[in-house]
């Protein structure tokens, strides 16, 4: 959609080319009366080391195992994993009732020994160590037989169900492609066949030409609010060259990715003057042994906040039963995030 577009002020729907799904945009609804107020800010953890935290160095976890005195990052097998490495290979089909085994590995990654930090408050050099672990985990888990996908993610903040304020993320490696990865793989593969270029390479080229949804860019990565964003301040981090997965990152690109993560999370915190909750994660090429030249790795940030530190967007009603809907346009959200610099 080249601007100015007649659709811009009317309700319309936008296609997500990565999934084939539509989002409803209702820009006129932002003129609705709003009697909002500013809430007291959520306190940030004051302790650098919390003796009651399961993730702090030297402490015992819920199952009694003691964490090492780790100086930077720390990876461990999730003590309550959603997946186990061993399950019989079976598939049961009874008409519409279809089930099959799913196996995999669940790791927890502490980003820092400091209990009171978040990505936004960590030094770029320390975030780079987190990126290094994501590379190592992708290579180690992705290299295992029977692992088709390495899904890296972080749930940040109580609002997103994070169990603990200690900065940490998770890595789930699975035998089958999860839904989102399967959709994105199919759509990127079809686009490559049809256009001869990767979908997200073409997409970023166009966004950089238009500029209106770009939040910021460095030498190797661009952060933007996608044209088809569902969450009010949803963003993507996209590499500027074609990179299928973490193991393809060059040294300089790891630094640039850490810098982009730092800058984005700082802007988020600034937006409502609160530690910004989100679910974020990286999509990368499947580790099923195929080349996957259609794949462009990227991060999705899905933050729920809409208007303030506590007023969030709910995905209910029409959104659960029909399609996601938003009032604030992606262009307006990008502008707000551009303004939240510093
Ligand atoms: P969140 O990312 O949702 O906060 O989850 C953290 C994970 O850490 C969660 O999956 C695991 C939980 O099972 N965990 C342990 O493995 N051991 C513990 O002692 C506490 C939490
Ligand atoms: Zn801690």
mmCIF file of C-alpha atoms and ligand atoms in Angstrom:
data_model
loop_
_atom_site.group_PDB
_atom_site.id
_atom_site.type_symbol
_atom_site.label_atom_id
_atom_site.label_comp_id
_atom_site.label_asym_id
_atom_site.label_seq_id
_atom_site.Cartn_x
_atom_site.Cartn_y
_atom_site.Cartn_z
ATOM 1 C CA UNK A 1 0.000 0.000 0.000
ATOM 2 C CA UNK A 2 1.706 3.214 -1.161
ATOM 3 C CA UNK A 3 0.822 6.210 0.967
ATOM 4 C CA UNK A 4 -1.336 8.262 0.962
ATOM 5 C CA UNK A 5 -3.904 5.499 0.570
ATOM 6 C CA UNK A 6 -7.687 5.861 0.723
ATOM 7 C CA UNK A 7 -7.685 2.834 3.033
ATOM 8 C CA UNK A 8 -5.695 4.609 5.690
ATOM 9 C CA UNK A 9 -8.624 6.166 7.554
ATOM 10 C CA UNK A 10 -11.268 3.521 6.836
ATOM 11 C CA UNK A 11 -11.611 0.060 8.293
ATOM 12 C CA UNK A 12 -9.661 -2.406 6.212
ATOM 13 C CA UNK A 13 -7.852 -5.693 6.499
ATOM 14 C CA UNK A 14 -4.208 -6.466 5.907
ATOM 15 C CA UNK A 15 -2.607 -9.739 4.866
ATOM 16 C CA UNK A 16 0.242 -11.335 6.759
ATOM 17 C CA UNK A 17 2.237 -12.917 3.913
ATOM 18 C CA UNK A 18 4.185 -15.083 6.371
ATOM 19 C CA UNK A 19 1.083 -16.903 7.596
ATOM 20 C CA UNK A 20 -1.627 -16.146 5.020
ATOM 21 C CA UNK A 21 -3.837 -14.700 7.785
ATOM 22 C CA UNK A 22 -5.641 -11.359 7.861
ATOM 23 C CA UNK A 23 -5.777 -8.651 10.520
ATOM 24 C CA UNK A 24 -8.626 -6.126 10.724
ATOM 25 C CA UNK A 25 -7.529 -2.480 11.135
ATOM 26 C CA UNK A 26 -10.057 0.124 12.380
ATOM 27 C CA UNK A 27 -8.140 3.444 12.508
ATOM 28 C CA UNK A 28 -11.278 5.557 13.059
ATOM 29 C CA UNK A 29 -11.810 3.899 16.459
ATOM 30 C CA UNK A 30 -8.770 5.662 17.912
ATOM 31 C CA UNK A 31 -11.011 8.764 18.132
ATOM 32 C CA UNK A 32 -13.148 6.989 20.777
ATOM 33 C CA UNK A 33 -13.351 8.835 24.108
ATOM 34 C CA UNK A 34 -10.836 7.525 26.584
ATOM 35 C CA UNK A 35 -10.893 8.368 30.262
ATOM 36 C CA UNK A 36 -7.599 6.755 31.090
ATOM 37 C CA UNK A 37 -5.357 7.575 33.985
ATOM 38 C CA UNK A 38 -1.695 7.059 34.801
ATOM 39 C CA UNK A 39 -1.086 4.179 37.165
ATOM 40 C CA UNK A 40 1.647 3.729 39.727
ATOM 41 C CA UNK A 41 4.653 2.121 38.091
ATOM 42 C CA UNK A 42 5.480 -1.536 38.624
ATOM 43 C CA UNK A 43 8.507 -1.799 40.900
ATOM 44 C CA UNK A 44 11.673 -3.185 39.328
ATOM 45 C CA UNK A 45 13.500 -5.858 41.371
ATOM 46 C CA UNK A 46 15.907 -4.075 43.668
ATOM 47 C CA UNK A 47 18.106 -7.038 44.529
ATOM 48 C CA UNK A 48 21.105 -7.945 42.374
ATOM 49 C CA UNK A 49 20.951 -11.397 44.002
ATOM 50 C CA UNK A 50 17.701 -12.746 45.445
ATOM 51 C CA UNK A 51 18.250 -15.606 47.929
ATOM 52 C CA UNK A 52 14.765 -16.956 47.082
ATOM 53 C CA UNK A 53 15.226 -16.954 43.291
ATOM 54 C CA UNK A 54 15.455 -20.338 41.538
ATOM 55 C CA UNK A 55 17.646 -18.831 38.816
ATOM 56 C CA UNK A 56 20.229 -16.772 40.728
ATOM 57 C CA UNK A 57 23.808 -18.145 40.894
ATOM 58 C CA UNK A 58 24.518 -20.488 43.802
ATOM 59 C CA UNK A 59 20.820 -20.948 44.696
ATOM 60 C CA UNK A 60 18.913 -24.236 44.712
ATOM 61 C CA UNK A 61 16.252 -24.741 42.075
ATOM 62 C CA UNK A 62 12.755 -26.127 42.712
ATOM 63 C CA UNK A 63 14.055 -29.706 42.397
ATOM 64 C CA UNK A 64 16.944 -29.124 44.822
ATOM 65 C CA UNK A 65 19.737 -28.939 42.212
ATOM 66 C CA UNK A 66 22.141 -26.084 42.972
ATOM 67 C CA UNK A 67 22.998 -23.553 40.247
ATOM 68 C CA UNK A 68 26.718 -22.927 39.639
ATOM 69 C CA UNK A 69 28.226 -19.527 40.431
ATOM 70 C CA UNK A 70 27.894 -18.533 36.786
ATOM 71 C CA UNK A 71 29.567 -15.242 35.800
ATOM 72 C CA UNK A 72 27.641 -14.525 32.569
ATOM 73 C CA UNK A 73 25.016 -16.875 31.128
ATOM 74 C CA UNK A 74 23.743 -20.257 32.326
ATOM 75 C CA UNK A 75 21.834 -22.956 30.405
ATOM 76 C CA UNK A 76 20.125 -25.909 32.077
ATOM 77 C CA UNK A 77 17.598 -28.611 31.212
ATOM 78 C CA UNK A 78 14.127 -27.419 32.235
ATOM 79 C CA UNK A 79 13.275 -29.285 35.450
ATOM 80 C CA UNK A 80 9.625 -29.458 34.344
ATOM 81 C CA UNK A 81 9.982 -29.965 30.585
ATOM 82 C CA UNK A 82 6.983 -29.895 28.252
ATOM 83 C CA UNK A 83 8.759 -32.452 26.064
ATOM 84 C CA UNK A 84 10.843 -35.530 26.739
ATOM 85 C CA UNK A 85 13.601 -36.850 24.501
ATOM 86 C CA UNK A 86 12.217 -40.386 24.479
ATOM 87 C CA UNK A 87 8.743 -41.360 23.346
ATOM 88 C CA UNK A 88 7.672 -44.240 21.149
ATOM 89 C CA UNK A 89 7.323 -43.253 17.499
ATOM 90 C CA UNK A 90 3.631 -43.711 16.926
ATOM 91 C CA UNK A 91 0.785 -42.194 14.983
ATOM 92 C CA UNK A 92 -2.822 -43.002 15.717
ATOM 93 C CA UNK A 93 -5.536 -42.146 13.240
ATOM 94 C CA UNK A 94 -9.164 -42.822 14.036
ATOM 95 C CA UNK A 95 -11.004 -40.806 11.410
ATOM 96 C CA UNK A 96 -10.959 -37.253 12.706
ATOM 97 C CA UNK A 97 -9.053 -38.247 15.806
ATOM 98 C CA UNK A 98 -5.365 -37.959 14.916
ATOM 99 C CA UNK A 99 -2.475 -38.080 17.371
ATOM 100 C CA UNK A 100 1.231 -38.670 17.066
ATOM 101 C CA UNK A 101 4.254 -38.704 19.346
ATOM 102 C CA UNK A 102 6.168 -35.502 19.971
ATOM 103 C CA UNK A 103 9.638 -35.484 21.433
ATOM 104 C CA UNK A 104 12.201 -32.827 22.115
ATOM 105 C CA UNK A 105 14.299 -30.921 24.620
ATOM 106 C CA UNK A 106 13.496 -27.889 26.777
ATOM 107 C CA UNK A 107 16.301 -25.661 28.012
ATOM 108 C CA UNK A 108 16.210 -22.602 30.254
ATOM 109 C CA UNK A 109 18.773 -19.842 29.627
ATOM 110 C CA UNK A 110 19.622 -17.278 32.304
ATOM 111 C CA UNK A 111 20.714 -14.132 30.463
ATOM 112 C CA UNK A 112 22.711 -12.748 33.382
ATOM 113 C CA UNK A 113 23.703 -13.625 36.959
ATOM 114 C CA UNK A 114 22.105 -10.313 38.010
ATOM 115 C CA UNK A 115 18.542 -10.775 39.262
ATOM 116 C CA UNK A 116 17.675 -7.109 38.777
ATOM 117 C CA UNK A 117 18.519 -6.762 35.081
ATOM 118 C CA UNK A 118 16.449 -7.115 31.920
ATOM 119 C CA UNK A 119 17.632 -7.072 28.300
ATOM 120 C CA UNK A 120 16.888 -3.324 28.350
ATOM 121 C CA UNK A 121 19.189 -2.819 31.325
ATOM 122 C CA UNK A 122 21.994 -5.169 30.263
ATOM 123 C CA UNK A 123 25.174 -3.945 28.509
ATOM 124 C CA UNK A 124 25.289 -4.728 24.778
ATOM 125 C CA UNK A 125 28.442 -6.833 25.342
ATOM 126 C CA UNK A 126 26.485 -9.005 27.798
ATOM 127 C CA UNK A 127 23.512 -9.351 25.426
ATOM 128 C CA UNK A 128 26.083 -10.479 22.851
ATOM 129 C CA UNK A 129 26.945 -13.390 25.169
ATOM 130 C CA UNK A 130 23.252 -14.323 25.119
ATOM 131 C CA UNK A 131 23.328 -14.244 21.291
ATOM 132 C CA UNK A 132 26.407 -16.510 21.422
ATOM 133 C CA UNK A 133 24.458 -19.039 23.503
ATOM 134 C CA UNK A 134 21.537 -18.907 21.055
ATOM 135 C CA UNK A 135 24.050 -19.766 18.295
ATOM 136 C CA UNK A 136 25.558 -22.629 20.348
ATOM 137 C CA UNK A 137 22.136 -24.010 21.263
ATOM 138 C CA UNK A 138 20.936 -23.850 17.656
ATOM 139 C CA UNK A 139 24.000 -25.790 16.495
ATOM 140 C CA UNK A 140 23.914 -28.334 19.342
ATOM 141 C CA UNK A 141 20.157 -29.010 19.424
ATOM 142 C CA UNK A 142 19.562 -28.486 15.706
ATOM 143 C CA UNK A 143 22.353 -30.963 14.985
ATOM 144 C CA UNK A 144 20.601 -33.774 16.843
ATOM 145 C CA UNK A 145 18.783 -36.370 14.787
ATOM 146 C CA UNK A 146 15.000 -36.027 15.159
ATOM 147 C CA UNK A 147 15.099 -32.289 15.893
ATOM 148 C CA UNK A 148 13.431 -30.252 13.128
ATOM 149 C CA UNK A 149 13.063 -26.936 14.932
ATOM 150 C CA UNK A 150 14.913 -24.905 17.570
ATOM 151 C CA UNK A 151 12.529 -22.325 19.013
ATOM 152 C CA UNK A 152 14.164 -19.616 21.121
ATOM 153 C CA UNK A 153 11.838 -17.380 23.136
ATOM 154 C CA UNK A 154 11.413 -15.153 26.167
ATOM 155 C CA UNK A 155 8.293 -14.439 28.211
ATOM 156 C CA UNK A 156 8.944 -11.173 29.976
ATOM 157 C CA UNK A 157 6.898 -9.836 32.840
ATOM 158 C CA UNK A 158 4.114 -11.178 35.012
ATOM 159 C CA UNK A 159 1.524 -10.036 32.482
ATOM 160 C CA UNK A 160 2.968 -12.548 30.010
ATOM 161 C CA UNK A 161 3.112 -15.352 32.546
ATOM 162 C CA UNK A 162 6.848 -15.220 33.232
ATOM 163 C CA UNK A 163 7.443 -17.239 36.369
ATOM 164 C CA UNK A 164 10.317 -15.160 37.662
ATOM 165 C CA UNK A 165 11.708 -11.622 37.124
ATOM 166 C CA UNK A 166 15.269 -12.980 36.823
ATOM 167 C CA UNK A 167 16.268 -12.319 33.168
ATOM 168 C CA UNK A 168 15.832 -15.601 31.347
ATOM 169 C CA UNK A 169 14.478 -17.216 28.235
ATOM 170 C CA UNK A 170 13.750 -20.697 26.986
ATOM 171 C CA UNK A 171 14.710 -22.949 24.096
ATOM 172 C CA UNK A 172 12.414 -25.731 22.957
ATOM 173 C CA UNK A 173 13.759 -28.110 20.320
ATOM 174 C CA UNK A 174 11.131 -30.320 18.713
ATOM 175 C CA UNK A 175 10.879 -33.277 16.372
ATOM 176 C CA UNK A 176 8.035 -31.713 14.389
ATOM 177 C CA UNK A 177 7.716 -28.139 13.130
ATOM 178 C CA UNK A 178 5.488 -26.080 15.444
ATOM 179 C CA UNK A 179 2.450 -24.474 13.714
ATOM 180 C CA UNK A 180 3.946 -21.020 13.188
ATOM 181 C CA UNK A 181 7.206 -22.364 11.797
ATOM 182 C CA UNK A 182 5.367 -24.667 9.434
ATOM 183 C CA UNK A 183 3.183 -21.835 8.083
ATOM 184 C CA UNK A 184 6.173 -19.518 7.651
ATOM 185 C CA UNK A 185 8.212 -22.238 5.951
ATOM 186 C CA UNK A 186 5.445 -23.035 3.463
ATOM 187 C CA UNK A 187 4.725 -19.385 2.665
ATOM 188 C CA UNK A 188 8.400 -18.425 2.260
ATOM 189 C CA UNK A 189 9.047 -21.473 0.068
ATOM 190 C CA UNK A 190 6.057 -20.681 -2.178
ATOM 191 C CA UNK A 191 7.150 -17.030 -2.494
ATOM 192 C CA UNK A 192 10.687 -18.038 -3.477
ATOM 193 C CA UNK A 193 9.377 -20.360 -6.193
ATOM 194 C CA UNK A 194 7.090 -17.639 -7.544
ATOM 195 C CA UNK A 195 9.405 -14.605 -7.287
ATOM 196 C CA UNK A 196 12.920 -16.031 -7.186
ATOM 197 C CA UNK A 197 13.734 -13.977 -4.083
ATOM 198 C CA UNK A 198 13.171 -14.606 -0.376
ATOM 199 C CA UNK A 199 9.903 -13.100 0.902
ATOM 200 C CA UNK A 200 11.392 -11.229 3.853
ATOM 201 C CA UNK A 201 14.268 -9.826 1.773
ATOM 202 C CA UNK A 202 11.738 -8.266 -0.615
ATOM 203 C CA UNK A 203 9.597 -7.160 2.330
ATOM 204 C CA UNK A 204 12.449 -5.349 4.085
ATOM 205 C CA UNK A 205 13.535 -3.656 0.843
ATOM 206 C CA UNK A 206 10.031 -2.229 0.460
ATOM 207 C CA UNK A 207 9.775 -1.152 4.109
ATOM 208 C CA UNK A 208 13.134 0.626 3.906
ATOM 209 C CA UNK A 209 11.899 2.454 0.775
ATOM 210 C CA UNK A 210 8.680 3.567 2.511
ATOM 211 C CA UNK A 211 10.213 4.226 5.927
ATOM 212 C CA UNK A 212 6.914 4.784 7.756
ATOM 213 C CA UNK A 213 6.943 1.541 9.746
ATOM 214 C CA UNK A 214 10.702 1.460 10.376
ATOM 215 C CA UNK A 215 11.609 2.115 14.015
ATOM 216 C CA UNK A 216 15.378 2.073 13.557
ATOM 217 C CA UNK A 217 18.112 0.234 11.691
ATOM 218 C CA UNK A 218 21.803 -0.446 12.206
ATOM 219 C CA UNK A 219 24.362 -1.825 9.740
ATOM 220 C CA UNK A 220 23.006 -5.377 9.854
ATOM 221 C CA UNK A 221 19.449 -5.346 11.290
ATOM 222 C CA UNK A 222 16.254 -3.356 10.987
ATOM 223 C CA UNK A 223 13.471 -3.072 13.582
ATOM 224 C CA UNK A 224 10.006 -2.306 12.245
ATOM 225 C CA UNK A 225 6.338 -2.597 13.054
ATOM 226 C CA UNK A 226 5.124 -5.098 10.460
ATOM 227 C CA UNK A 227 2.416 -3.942 8.032
ATOM 228 C CA UNK A 228 0.232 -6.786 9.360
ATOM 229 C CA UNK A 229 0.992 -6.309 13.102
ATOM 230 C CA UNK A 230 -1.671 -7.646 15.475
ATOM 231 C CA UNK A 231 -0.449 -6.441 18.882
ATOM 232 C CA UNK A 232 -0.432 -2.638 19.396
ATOM 233 C CA UNK A 233 3.369 -2.305 19.545
ATOM 234 C CA UNK A 234 4.343 -5.546 17.827
ATOM 235 C CA UNK A 235 7.722 -5.418 16.092
ATOM 236 C CA UNK A 236 10.045 -7.591 14.035
ATOM 237 C CA UNK A 237 13.833 -7.606 13.891
ATOM 238 C CA UNK A 238 14.970 -8.434 10.363
ATOM 239 C CA UNK A 239 18.508 -8.993 9.061
ATOM 240 C CA UNK A 240 19.561 -6.836 6.109
ATOM 241 C CA UNK A 241 21.218 -9.746 4.258
ATOM 242 C CA UNK A 242 19.780 -13.213 3.849
ATOM 243 C CA UNK A 243 20.513 -15.221 6.992
ATOM 244 C CA UNK A 244 18.626 -18.477 7.496
ATOM 245 C CA UNK A 245 19.460 -19.135 11.134
ATOM 246 C CA UNK A 246 21.664 -18.316 14.098
ATOM 247 C CA UNK A 247 24.605 -20.446 12.963
ATOM 248 C CA UNK A 248 25.001 -18.253 9.860
ATOM 249 C CA UNK A 249 25.588 -15.057 11.872
ATOM 250 C CA UNK A 250 28.991 -13.399 11.397
ATOM 251 C CA UNK A 251 30.813 -11.942 14.391
ATOM 252 C CA UNK A 252 29.859 -8.356 13.569
ATOM 253 C CA UNK A 253 26.241 -9.368 13.063
ATOM 254 C CA UNK A 254 26.061 -10.848 16.556
ATOM 255 C CA UNK A 255 27.125 -7.466 17.944
ATOM 256 C CA UNK A 256 24.593 -5.677 15.727
ATOM 257 C CA UNK A 257 21.824 -8.032 16.829
ATOM 258 C CA UNK A 258 22.691 -7.462 20.496
ATOM 259 C CA UNK A 259 22.634 -3.697 19.875
ATOM 260 C CA UNK A 260 19.240 -3.939 18.146
ATOM 261 C CA UNK A 261 17.806 -5.979 21.043
ATOM 262 C CA UNK A 262 19.136 -3.440 23.521
ATOM 263 C CA UNK A 263 17.757 -0.467 21.657
ATOM 264 C CA UNK A 264 14.353 -1.997 21.039
ATOM 265 C CA UNK A 265 13.816 -3.100 24.650
ATOM 266 C CA UNK A 266 14.941 0.330 25.926
ATOM 267 C CA UNK A 267 12.430 2.038 23.658
ATOM 268 C CA UNK A 268 9.708 -0.306 24.881
ATOM 269 C CA UNK A 269 10.506 0.510 28.520
ATOM 270 C CA UNK A 270 10.401 4.197 27.709
ATOM 271 C CA UNK A 271 7.045 4.055 25.938
ATOM 272 C CA UNK A 272 4.920 3.798 29.103
ATOM 273 C CA UNK A 273 7.725 4.412 31.573
ATOM 274 C CA UNK A 274 7.509 0.815 32.794
ATOM 275 C CA UNK A 275 9.423 -2.460 32.275
ATOM 276 C CA UNK A 276 7.590 -3.523 29.116
ATOM 277 C CA UNK A 277 6.081 -7.017 29.151
ATOM 278 C CA UNK A 278 6.268 -9.119 25.975
ATOM 279 C CA UNK A 279 6.660 -12.527 24.481
ATOM 280 C CA UNK A 280 9.459 -12.512 21.973
ATOM 281 C CA UNK A 281 11.179 -15.198 19.991
ATOM 282 C CA UNK A 282 13.273 -15.956 16.962
ATOM 283 C CA UNK A 283 12.039 -17.851 13.965
ATOM 284 C CA UNK A 284 14.812 -19.531 12.055
ATOM 285 C CA UNK A 285 15.125 -22.176 9.346
ATOM 286 C CA UNK A 286 14.159 -25.734 10.291
ATOM 287 C CA UNK A 287 17.036 -28.011 11.292
ATOM 288 C CA UNK A 288 15.731 -30.956 9.297
ATOM 289 C CA UNK A 289 18.819 -31.165 7.084
ATOM 290 C CA UNK A 290 17.329 -29.360 4.056
ATOM 291 C CA UNK A 291 18.969 -26.141 2.819
ATOM 292 C CA UNK A 292 15.935 -23.860 3.274
ATOM 293 C CA UNK A 293 17.258 -21.038 1.084
ATOM 294 C CA UNK A 294 13.770 -19.510 1.306
ATOM 295 C CA UNK A 295 14.273 -18.820 5.010
ATOM 296 C CA UNK A 296 15.137 -15.449 6.491
ATOM 297 C CA UNK A 297 15.618 -15.574 10.278
ATOM 298 C CA UNK A 298 13.841 -12.895 12.295
ATOM 299 C CA UNK A 299 12.520 -12.025 15.737
ATOM 300 C CA UNK A 300 8.896 -11.295 16.631
ATOM 301 C CA UNK A 301 8.079 -9.175 19.675
ATOM 302 C CA UNK A 302 4.471 -9.494 20.846
ATOM 303 C CA UNK A 303 3.860 -6.995 23.681
ATOM 304 C CA UNK A 304 0.317 -6.748 25.112
ATOM 305 C CA UNK A 305 0.318 -3.133 26.403
ATOM 306 C CA UNK A 306 -1.930 -0.656 24.618
ATOM 307 C CA UNK A 307 -2.190 2.644 26.489
ATOM 308 C CA UNK A 308 -0.276 2.537 29.752
ATOM 309 C CA UNK A 309 1.650 0.327 32.152
ATOM 310 C CA UNK A 310 -1.527 -1.621 32.933
ATOM 311 C CA UNK A 311 -4.009 -1.054 30.095
ATOM 312 C CA UNK A 312 -3.456 -3.967 27.772
ATOM 313 C CA UNK A 313 -4.946 -5.294 24.592
ATOM 314 C CA UNK A 314 -7.095 -8.403 24.937
ATOM 315 C CA UNK A 315 -7.476 -10.921 22.143
ATOM 316 C CA UNK A 316 -11.123 -11.767 22.799
ATOM 317 C CA UNK A 317 -14.510 -11.749 21.090
ATOM 318 C CA UNK A 318 -14.172 -11.197 17.354
ATOM 319 C CA UNK A 319 -10.455 -11.825 17.656
ATOM 320 C CA UNK A 320 -10.893 -15.305 19.121
ATOM 321 C CA UNK A 321 -13.768 -16.185 16.861
ATOM 322 C CA UNK A 322 -12.949 -14.252 13.704
ATOM 323 C CA UNK A 323 -9.744 -12.314 13.026
ATOM 324 C CA UNK A 324 -7.402 -10.193 15.130
ATOM 325 C CA UNK A 325 -8.322 -6.501 15.143
ATOM 326 C CA UNK A 326 -6.441 -3.318 15.983
ATOM 327 C CA UNK A 327 -7.315 0.377 16.265
ATOM 328 C CA UNK A 328 -3.879 2.002 16.506
ATOM 329 C CA UNK A 329 -2.339 1.743 13.041
ATOM 330 C CA UNK A 330 1.067 0.068 12.642
ATOM 331 C CA UNK A 331 2.308 3.382 11.193
ATOM 332 C CA UNK A 332 1.235 5.306 14.318
ATOM 333 C CA UNK A 333 2.797 2.631 16.555
ATOM 334 C CA UNK A 334 6.097 2.898 14.657
ATOM 335 C CA UNK A 335 6.042 6.674 15.104
ATOM 336 C CA UNK A 336 5.516 6.308 18.852
ATOM 337 C CA UNK A 337 8.447 3.881 19.054
ATOM 338 C CA UNK A 338 10.653 6.200 16.971
ATOM 339 C CA UNK A 339 9.854 8.986 19.439
ATOM 340 C CA UNK A 340 10.705 6.754 22.431
ATOM 341 C CA UNK A 341 14.452 7.044 21.660
ATOM 342 C CA UNK A 342 17.177 7.675 24.191
HETATM 343 P P1 LIG B 1 9.102 -18.735 32.104
HETATM 344 O O1 LIG B 1 9.946 -18.393 30.913
HETATM 345 O O2 LIG B 1 7.657 -18.829 31.724
HETATM 346 O O3 LIG B 1 9.346 -17.820 33.246
HETATM 347 O O4 LIG B 1 9.524 -20.192 32.576
HETATM 348 C C1 LIG B 1 10.744 -20.526 33.197
HETATM 349 C C2 LIG B 1 10.957 -22.004 33.131
HETATM 350 O O5 LIG B 1 11.885 -22.362 34.139
HETATM 351 C C3 LIG B 1 9.702 -22.830 33.362
HETATM 352 O O6 LIG B 1 9.448 -23.564 32.190
HETATM 353 C C4 LIG B 1 11.585 -23.636 34.599
HETATM 354 C C5 LIG B 1 10.080 -23.742 34.543
HETATM 355 O O7 LIG B 1 9.689 -25.061 34.295
HETATM 356 N N1 LIG B 1 12.125 -23.813 35.938
HETATM 357 C C6 LIG B 1 12.971 -24.865 36.199
HETATM 358 O O8 LIG B 1 13.268 -25.644 35.293
HETATM 359 N N2 LIG B 1 13.479 -25.034 37.448
HETATM 360 C C7 LIG B 1 13.181 -24.223 38.498
HETATM 361 O O9 LIG B 1 13.658 -24.415 39.577
HETATM 362 C C8 LIG B 1 12.262 -23.073 38.326
HETATM 363 C C9 LIG B 1 11.709 -22.873 36.967
HETATM 364 ZN ZN1 LIG B 2 17.493 -14.334 40.442
#
